Amino acid sequence: MTFTKTSQKFGQWADSRANTVYGLGFSSEHHLSKFAEKFQEFKEAARLAKEKSQEKMELTSTPSQESAGGDLQSPLTPESINGTDDERTPDVTQNSEPRPEPTQNALSFTHSAAISKHWEAELATLKGNNAKLTAALLESTANVKQWKQQLAAYQEEAERLHKRVISGNISQGQFLEPIFNLKATDGGQMAISDLEYVFRRNF
């Protein structure tokens, strides 16, 4: 797994084994840098644990291979096949001894599993935060679009009233009435300043 910084507040987490790439967003560049440092620390710890586990496995398998090679090199005789009474007893005693448990390997595996679970939880949290930010961005975009439509409608109404005032088809009182009516609507204040400006310019 690798983590790459793509911008000041965004990075990519790539998992080559799962053939997956995740996009992660952070509230600040400091948080992104801190996450990258922790990611590298846990990755290095997992690598060292894996190497130690492999070394333990190699040390465990080497003596058995050497003993097998020694048996092949020894000549085949009745004593070597059946064994004497003196030789049989130590063999039974030696085989009956319990082998030491690979506690170090178990601890390394447990540590690696704990690291994986920790990063899975971190990834789930980041995915949830990204989903919330995406929803908030979509909502803001929709609101901006609605406000632009309302502003265009108010500007169109102001232009229509302006033409009526110029042609003399509307009095000053009738011109001001729509302005007060706009105050009762959502976003009406956005167009009042435009209408008042038109009124002052023409009267």
CSV table of C-alpha atoms in Angstrom, one decimal, residues 69-192:
chain,number,residue,atom,x,y,z
A,69,GLY,CA,20.6,-34.5,4.2
A,70,GLY,CA,22.7,-36.2,6.8
A,71,ASP,CA,20.4,-39.3,6.8
A,72,LEU,CA,20.7,-39.6,3.0
A,73,GLN,CA,24.5,-39.5,3.1
A,74,SER,CA,24.8,-42.3,5.8
A,75,PRO,CA,25.2,-45.9,4.5
A,76,LEU,CA,22.3,-48.2,4.7
A,77,THR,CA,22.9,-51.0,7.2
A,78,PRO,CA,20.7,-53.2,9.3
A,79,GLU,CA,21.7,-51.2,12.3
A,80,SER,CA,20.9,-47.9,10.6
A,81,ILE,CA,17.5,-49.1,9.4
A,82,ASN,CA,16.3,-50.9,12.6
A,83,GLY,CA,18.6,-49.3,15.1
A,84,THR,CA,20.2,-51.0,18.1
A,85,ASP,CA,18.6,-51.0,21.6
A,86,ASP,CA,20.9,-48.3,22.7
A,87,GLU,CA,20.0,-46.0,19.8
A,88,ARG,CA,16.2,-46.6,19.9
A,89,THR,CA,15.7,-45.3,23.4
A,90,PRO,CA,17.2,-41.8,22.9
A,91,ASP,CA,15.2,-41.4,19.6
A,92,VAL,CA,12.0,-42.0,21.5
A,93,THR,CA,13.0,-39.6,24.2
A,94,GLN,CA,14.0,-37.0,21.7
A,95,ASN,CA,10.8,-37.2,19.8
A,96,SER,CA,8.7,-37.0,22.9
A,97,GLU,CA,10.1,-33.6,23.9
A,98,PRO,CA,7.6,-30.8,23.1
A,99,ARG,CA,8.7,-28.2,20.6
A,100,PRO,CA,8.8,-24.6,21.6
A,101,GLU,CA,5.8,-22.6,20.5
A,102,PRO,CA,6.5,-19.8,18.0
A,103,THR,CA,5.3,-17.0,20.3
A,104,GLN,CA,7.3,-14.3,18.5
A,105,ASN,CA,5.6,-15.1,15.2
A,106,ALA,CA,2.2,-15.0,16.8
A,107,LEU,CA,2.9,-11.6,18.4
A,108,SER,CA,4.1,-10.2,15.1
A,109,PHE,CA,1.0,-11.5,13.3
A,110,THR,CA,-1.2,-10.0,16.0
A,111,HIS,CA,0.6,-6.7,15.8
A,112,SER,CA,0.1,-6.6,12.0
A,113,ALA,CA,-3.6,-7.4,12.3
A,114,ALA,CA,-4.1,-4.6,14.8
A,115,ILE,CA,-2.4,-2.1,12.4
A,116,SER,CA,-4.6,-3.2,9.6
A,117,LYS,CA,-7.8,-2.8,11.7
A,118,HIS,CA,-6.6,0.6,12.8
A,119,TRP,CA,-6.1,1.8,9.2
A,120,GLU,CA,-9.4,0.3,8.1
A,121,ALA,CA,-11.2,2.3,10.8
A,122,GLU,CA,-9.3,5.5,9.7
A,123,LEU,CA,-10.2,4.9,6.1
A,124,ALA,CA,-13.9,4.4,7.0
A,125,THR,CA,-13.9,7.7,8.9
A,126,LEU,CA,-12.3,9.5,6.0
A,127,LYS,CA,-14.9,8.1,3.6
A,128,GLY,CA,-17.7,9.3,5.8
A,129,ASN,CA,-16.2,12.8,6.0
A,130,ASN,CA,-15.8,12.9,2.2
A,131,ALA,CA,-19.4,11.9,1.8
A,132,LYS,CA,-20.6,14.7,4.1
A,133,LEU,CA,-18.4,17.3,2.3
A,134,THR,CA,-19.7,16.1,-1.1
A,135,ALA,CA,-23.3,16.4,0.1
A,136,ALA,CA,-22.6,19.9,1.5
A,137,LEU,CA,-21.0,21.0,-1.8
A,138,LEU,CA,-23.9,19.7,-3.9
A,139,GLU,CA,-26.4,21.6,-1.6
A,140,SER,CA,-24.4,24.8,-1.9
A,141,THR,CA,-24.3,24.5,-5.7
A,142,ALA,CA,-28.0,24.0,-5.8
A,143,ASN,CA,-28.6,27.1,-3.6
A,144,VAL,CA,-26.3,29.3,-5.7
A,145,LYS,CA,-28.2,28.2,-8.8
A,146,GLN,CA,-31.5,29.0,-7.2
A,147,TRP,CA,-30.3,32.5,-6.1
A,148,LYS,CA,-29.0,33.2,-9.6
A,149,GLN,CA,-32.5,32.4,-11.1
A,150,GLN,CA,-34.2,34.6,-8.5
A,151,LEU,CA,-31.8,37.5,-9.2
A,152,ALA,CA,-32.4,37.1,-13.0
A,153,ALA,CA,-36.1,37.3,-12.4
A,154,TYR,CA,-35.8,40.4,-10.2
A,155,GLN,CA,-33.6,42.1,-12.8
A,156,GLU,CA,-36.1,41.3,-15.5
A,157,GLU,CA,-38.9,42.7,-13.5
A,158,ALA,CA,-36.9,45.9,-12.8
A,159,GLU,CA,-36.2,46.3,-16.5
A,160,ARG,CA,-39.9,45.9,-17.3
A,161,LEU,CA,-41.0,48.5,-14.7
A,162,HIS,CA,-38.3,50.8,-15.9
A,163,LYS,CA,-39.7,50.7,-19.4
A,164,ARG,CA,-43.2,51.4,-18.1
A,165,VAL,CA,-42.0,54.4,-16.2
A,166,ILE,CA,-40.2,55.8,-19.2
A,167,SER,CA,-43.3,55.4,-21.4
A,168,GLY,CA,-45.5,57.0,-18.7
A,169,ASN,CA,-47.7,54.0,-18.2
A,170,ILE,CA,-47.0,53.8,-14.5
A,171,SER,CA,-46.9,56.4,-11.6
A,172,GLN,CA,-44.2,56.7,-9.0
A,173,GLY,CA,-46.4,55.1,-6.4
A,174,GLN,CA,-47.2,52.2,-8.6
A,175,PHE,CA,-43.4,51.8,-9.4
A,176,LEU,CA,-42.6,51.6,-5.6
A,177,GLU,CA,-45.3,49.1,-4.8
A,178,PRO,CA,-43.5,46.1,-6.3
A,179,ILE,CA,-40.4,47.0,-4.3
A,180,PHE,CA,-42.3,46.7,-1.0
A,181,ASN,CA,-43.9,43.5,-2.2
A,182,LEU,CA,-40.5,42.0,-2.8
A,183,LYS,CA,-39.6,42.4,0.9
A,184,ALA,CA,-42.1,39.8,1.8
A,185,THR,CA,-40.5,37.2,-0.5
A,186,ASP,CA,-37.4,35.1,0.1
A,187,GLY,CA,-34.4,36.8,-1.4
A,188,GLY,CA,-36.4,39.9,-2.2
A,189,GLN,CA,-33.9,42.2,-0.6
A,190,MET,CA,-31.4,41.2,-3.3
A,191,ALA,CA,-33.3,43.1,-6.0
A,192,ILE,CA,-34.5,46.1,-3.9
